[in-house]
Structures are given as C-alpha cells and as structure tokens.
Amino acid sequence: EVQLVESGGGSVQPGGSLRLSCTGSGFTFNDFAISWARQSPEKGLEWVSGIDASGRLTEYADSVKGRFTISRDHANRIVYLQMNSLKTDDTAMYFCSKGSMYRVTDARGRGTQVAVSS
C-alpha cells in the first residue's frame, strides 16, 4: 500500500519559518518525483512546489518563489519543504504527493497543518 506522511506543520507568526517533511512507504520513494501542495477553504487546492527523482530539478509556484525551498535526502528518503518569510496567506493544510513535480496527484498523504497568524 502506497503511503505518504507529512510532518512539521505548526503555528507561527508572519515572517517565521517552518520545515515540512514528507516520507513514503509502499513504493521506491527515491524513484519518484514529489510535489507539495496546499489546501485551504479560501483558496482551494494549490500546487506549491515539486522536485524530480534526482533532486536536481525543482519548480515553485509564483506565490512561494524565493521564500520556499524544496529538497530531498535520498539516504533517508525524505523530501523537505523549507518555508521562510511565512505570510498569513500561507495558512493551509500542506500535503505531499508522488509521481509528478508539476501537479498534485491522487497519491497523497493526509497533510500537516500550517497556521500563520499574529
């Protein structure tokens, strides 16, 4: 069974930072591109960032470019999303999905909540 698990969410003030982690089981994690996406009642589903299987190619939504950094640790089979300069608009449930670095797929975890408020 394919499973993806996100962690690292929390509550921060505007300008703060968080690092999200995505791990997976039931498939060869390092062979797949991974995307991060977020969902909120106000904005709906939004693809945020993606990384290819090698870790050399990355993509970002314009809304997070320059503030978020995606990376992967092949040895530990983790994909990270480093989020800096957080804004209230970044408040959402964040989840990772496997299979594409450009879009959200159906293979996704349950998510980790990020709340940015003063």
XYZ file of N, CA and C in Angstrom:
354
model
N 0.837 -1.194 0.000
C 0.000 0.000 0.000
C 0.876 1.250 0.000
N 0.599 2.149 -0.930
C 1.340 3.404 -1.001
C 0.871 4.329 0.121
N 1.816 4.821 0.888
C 1.502 5.785 1.933
C 2.495 6.921 1.906
N 2.001 8.108 2.097
C 2.829 9.309 2.242
C 2.451 9.967 3.559
N 3.454 10.400 4.291
C 3.217 11.001 5.602
C 3.948 12.324 5.688
N 3.204 13.353 6.021
C 3.772 14.681 6.176
C 3.907 15.013 7.661
N 4.896 15.835 7.971
C 5.072 16.307 9.339
C 5.754 17.666 9.318
N 5.753 18.315 10.471
C 6.475 19.575 10.596
C 5.610 20.817 10.632
N 4.326 20.661 10.456
C 3.451 21.821 10.500
C 3.351 22.403 11.892
N 2.720 23.551 11.978
C 2.548 24.191 13.272
C 2.024 25.600 13.112
N 2.082 26.338 14.207
C 1.624 27.726 14.224
C 2.824 28.649 14.356
N 2.894 29.645 13.486
C 3.990 30.606 13.520
C 3.452 31.991 13.249
N 4.249 32.992 13.599
C 3.898 34.371 13.295
C 4.356 34.721 11.887
N 3.757 35.726 11.300
C 4.238 36.185 9.988
C 5.734 36.487 10.035
N 6.419 36.062 8.992
C 7.869 36.222 8.952
C 8.629 35.028 9.480
N 7.930 34.113 10.095
C 8.567 32.937 10.671
C 8.866 31.865 9.643
N 9.417 30.755 10.130
C 9.825 29.658 9.260
C 9.340 28.323 9.805
N 9.130 27.406 8.896
C 8.837 26.020 9.230
C 9.499 25.132 8.187
N 9.817 23.912 8.578
C 10.305 22.927 7.626
C 9.392 21.713 7.666
N 8.790 21.435 6.552
C 7.918 20.272 6.426
C 8.703 19.091 5.881
N 8.301 17.903 6.289
C 8.930 16.675 5.823
C 7.890 15.753 5.216
N 8.310 15.022 4.199
C 7.439 14.042 3.541
C 8.205 12.736 3.429
N 7.629 11.699 3.963
C 8.211 10.367 3.817
C 7.181 9.446 3.188
N 7.643 8.346 2.657
C 6.724 7.447 1.994
C 7.066 5.995 2.213
N 6.093 5.129 2.004
C 6.292 3.689 2.090
C 5.409 3.012 1.061
N 5.731 1.756 0.783
C 4.941 1.010 -0.190
C 5.372 1.241 -1.626
N 6.419 2.007 -1.809
C 6.972 2.241 -3.145
C 8.423 2.682 -2.962
N 9.152 2.689 -4.062
C 10.561 3.095 -4.011
C 10.607 4.618 -4.044
N 10.637 5.187 -2.865
C 10.491 6.643 -2.700
C 11.450 7.426 -3.586
N 12.695 7.006 -3.654
C 13.701 7.786 -4.382
C 13.525 7.729 -5.893
N 12.648 6.891 -6.392
C 12.431 6.774 -7.838
C 11.365 7.728 -8.365
N 10.721 8.467 -7.466
C 9.580 9.266 -7.880
C 9.762 10.756 -7.611
N 9.247 11.554 -8.536
C 9.114 12.982 -8.276
C 8.076 13.175 -7.176
N 8.268 14.229 -6.412
C 7.358 14.547 -5.309
C 6.935 16.011 -5.424
N 5.693 16.259 -5.181
C 5.183 17.625 -5.127
C 4.632 17.935 -3.745
N 4.704 19.190 -3.400
C 3.989 19.719 -2.241
C 2.830 20.570 -2.756
N 1.728 20.463 -2.076
C 0.553 21.268 -2.403
C -0.098 21.693 -1.100
N -1.024 22.627 -1.202
C -1.731 23.078 -0.012
C -3.192 23.304 -0.337
N -3.994 23.238 0.692
C -5.425 23.417 0.508
C -5.992 24.207 1.668
N -6.790 25.194 1.333
C -7.467 25.998 2.341
C -8.880 26.283 1.867
N -9.780 26.573 2.779
C -11.166 26.889 2.364
C -11.232 28.119 1.462
N -10.320 29.070 1.709
C -10.377 30.326 0.958
C -9.847 30.165 -0.462
N -8.775 29.386 -0.606
C -8.100 29.319 -1.903
C -8.262 27.990 -2.626
N -8.772 26.989 -1.933
C -8.882 25.690 -2.572
C -7.543 24.997 -2.666
N -7.403 24.135 -3.644
C -6.188 23.352 -3.824
C -5.170 24.115 -4.665
N -3.952 24.186 -4.191
C -2.892 24.912 -4.891
C -1.610 24.096 -4.878
N -1.082 23.793 -6.036
C 0.248 23.178 -6.132
C 1.272 24.214 -5.691
N 2.253 23.797 -4.906
C 3.223 24.726 -4.329
C 4.622 24.537 -4.916
N 5.076 23.296 -4.956
C 6.457 23.054 -5.375
C 6.623 21.590 -5.738
N 7.634 21.302 -6.540
C 7.908 19.925 -6.909
C 9.387 19.701 -7.118
N 9.786 18.447 -6.984
C 11.179 18.071 -7.170
C 11.221 16.753 -7.919
N 12.179 16.614 -8.829
C 12.249 15.377 -9.585
C 12.936 14.298 -8.758
N 12.999 13.098 -9.324
C 13.542 11.967 -8.575
C 15.013 12.175 -8.216
N 15.752 12.798 -9.091
C 17.183 13.001 -8.836
C 17.443 14.072 -7.781
N 16.497 14.981 -7.633
C 16.697 16.104 -6.725
C 17.330 17.310 -7.386
N 17.664 17.190 -8.656
C 18.346 18.283 -9.340
C 17.388 19.319 -9.916
N 16.174 18.907 -10.226
C 15.196 19.830 -10.811
C 14.116 20.175 -9.800
N 13.829 21.450 -9.688
C 12.789 21.909 -8.769
C 11.914 22.952 -9.462
N 10.693 23.063 -8.999
C 9.755 24.042 -9.520
C 8.976 24.640 -8.354
N 8.546 25.899 -8.533
C 7.812 26.583 -7.484
C 6.654 27.382 -8.076
N 5.590 27.453 -7.330
C 4.520 28.369 -7.679
C 5.019 29.795 -7.466
N 4.494 30.724 -8.253
C 4.930 32.115 -8.126
C 4.678 32.653 -6.720
N 3.653 32.163 -6.086
C 3.271 32.673 -4.773
C 4.294 32.342 -3.683
N 5.158 31.362 -3.924
C 6.125 30.966 -2.891
C 7.566 31.104 -3.360
N 7.758 31.447 -4.618
C 9.107 31.530 -5.174
C 9.942 32.535 -4.389
N 11.151 32.116 -4.038
C 12.030 32.983 -3.270
C 11.867 32.851 -1.766
N 10.800 32.194 -1.338
C 10.565 32.018 0.103
C 10.619 30.546 0.516
N 10.197 29.661 -0.366
C 10.170 28.235 -0.064
C 11.284 27.536 -0.838
N 11.833 26.491 -0.249
C 12.852 25.681 -0.901
C 12.517 24.212 -0.704
N 12.449 23.491 -1.814
C 12.201 22.054 -1.749
C 13.523 21.325 -1.940
N 13.687 20.230 -1.223
C 14.908 19.444 -1.347
C 14.591 18.005 -0.958
N 15.532 17.114 -1.261
C 15.319 15.734 -0.861
C 16.597 15.103 -0.349
N 16.414 14.218 0.591
C 17.504 13.469 1.210
C 17.329 12.025 0.785
N 18.122 11.593 -0.179
C 17.943 10.242 -0.700
C 18.303 9.183 0.332
N 19.308 9.449 1.117
C 19.747 8.450 2.094
C 18.630 8.117 3.086
N 17.884 9.145 3.481
C 16.822 8.936 4.465
C 15.432 8.923 3.849
N 15.367 9.061 2.530
C 14.091 9.002 1.801
C 13.087 10.012 2.352
N 13.520 11.274 2.339
C 12.667 12.368 2.817
C 12.703 13.503 1.798
N 11.582 14.132 1.594
C 11.523 15.380 0.847
C 11.120 16.480 1.822
N 11.881 17.559 1.787
C 11.636 18.688 2.683
C 11.032 19.862 1.929
N 10.285 20.653 2.650
C 9.854 21.955 2.157
C 10.200 22.972 3.231
N 11.261 23.721 2.979
C 11.673 24.783 3.887
C 10.875 26.033 3.551
N 10.139 26.530 4.517
C 9.274 27.682 4.285
C 9.746 28.844 5.142
N 10.208 29.897 4.500
C 10.681 31.087 5.188
C 9.780 32.272 4.863
N 9.907 33.322 5.643
C 9.127 34.547 5.425
C 7.647 34.231 5.251
N 7.140 33.431 6.141
C 5.754 32.994 6.016
C 4.778 34.158 6.156
N 3.714 34.056 5.385
C 2.657 35.065 5.378
C 1.347 34.421 5.843
N 0.418 35.252 6.217
C -0.887 34.716 6.629
C -1.538 33.942 5.478
N -1.269 34.364 4.258
C -1.824 33.672 3.091
C -1.292 32.256 2.925
N -0.217 31.926 3.630
C 0.341 30.577 3.548
C -0.391 29.591 4.443
N -1.295 30.075 5.237
C -2.071 29.195 6.116
C -2.865 28.201 5.295
N -2.664 26.915 5.556
C -3.324 25.859 4.788
C -2.917 24.502 5.334
N -3.592 23.480 4.833
C -3.146 22.117 5.043
C -2.173 21.804 3.924
N -0.991 21.366 4.287
C 0.038 21.050 3.306
C 0.172 19.535 3.196
N 0.256 19.059 1.963
C 0.446 17.631 1.784
C 1.377 17.380 0.599
N 1.962 16.208 0.597
C 2.844 15.836 -0.495
C 2.175 14.754 -1.339
N 2.563 14.713 -2.592
C 2.037 13.693 -3.490
C 3.155 13.151 -4.348
N 3.027 11.931 -4.811
C 4.069 11.292 -5.594
C 3.688 11.217 -7.046
N 4.736 11.217 -7.872
C 4.536 10.919 -9.271
C 4.732 12.071 -10.227
N 4.607 13.294 -9.783
C 4.808 14.443 -10.659
C 5.389 15.595 -9.863
N 6.273 16.332 -10.479
C 6.811 17.518 -9.826
C 6.067 18.782 -10.251
N 5.078 18.623 -11.134
C 4.372 19.791 -11.675
C 2.918 19.885 -11.242
N 2.404 18.844 -10.655
C 1.000 18.858 -10.278
C 0.748 17.893 -9.128
N -0.397 18.076 -8.521
C -0.819 17.177 -7.458
C -1.399 15.920 -8.085
N -1.052 14.784 -7.525
C -1.638 13.531 -7.987
C -2.552 12.969 -6.901
N -3.203 11.873 -7.230
C -4.107 11.261 -6.257
C -3.360 10.542 -5.147
N -2.090 10.258 -5.370
C -1.291 9.582 -4.350
C -0.718 10.640 -3.419
N -1.408 10.902 -2.339
C -1.020 11.978 -1.443
C -1.243 11.558 0.001
N -0.589 12.273 0.908
C -0.774 11.991 2.320
C -1.963 12.751 2.882
N -2.106 12.664 4.197
C -3.225 13.331 4.851
C -2.938 14.788 5.161
N -1.680 15.139 5.170
C -1.342 16.532 5.329
C -0.883 16.925 6.715
N -0.287 18.111 6.779
C 0.129 18.716 8.041
C -0.304 20.179 8.004
N -0.893 20.640 9.096
C -1.493 21.970 9.117
C -0.453 23.045 9.407
N -0.497 24.094 8.627
C 0.344 25.274 8.843
C -0.568 26.457 9.093
N -0.357 27.144 10.209
C -1.148 28.313 10.557
C -0.211 29.489 10.796
N -0.406 30.552 10.042
C 0.425 31.742 10.168
C -0.468 32.894 10.621
N -0.221 33.374 11.818
C -1.041 34.466 12.343
C -0.265 35.210 13.412
N -0.671 36.452 13.618
C -0.035 37.262 14.642
C -0.862 37.257 15.932
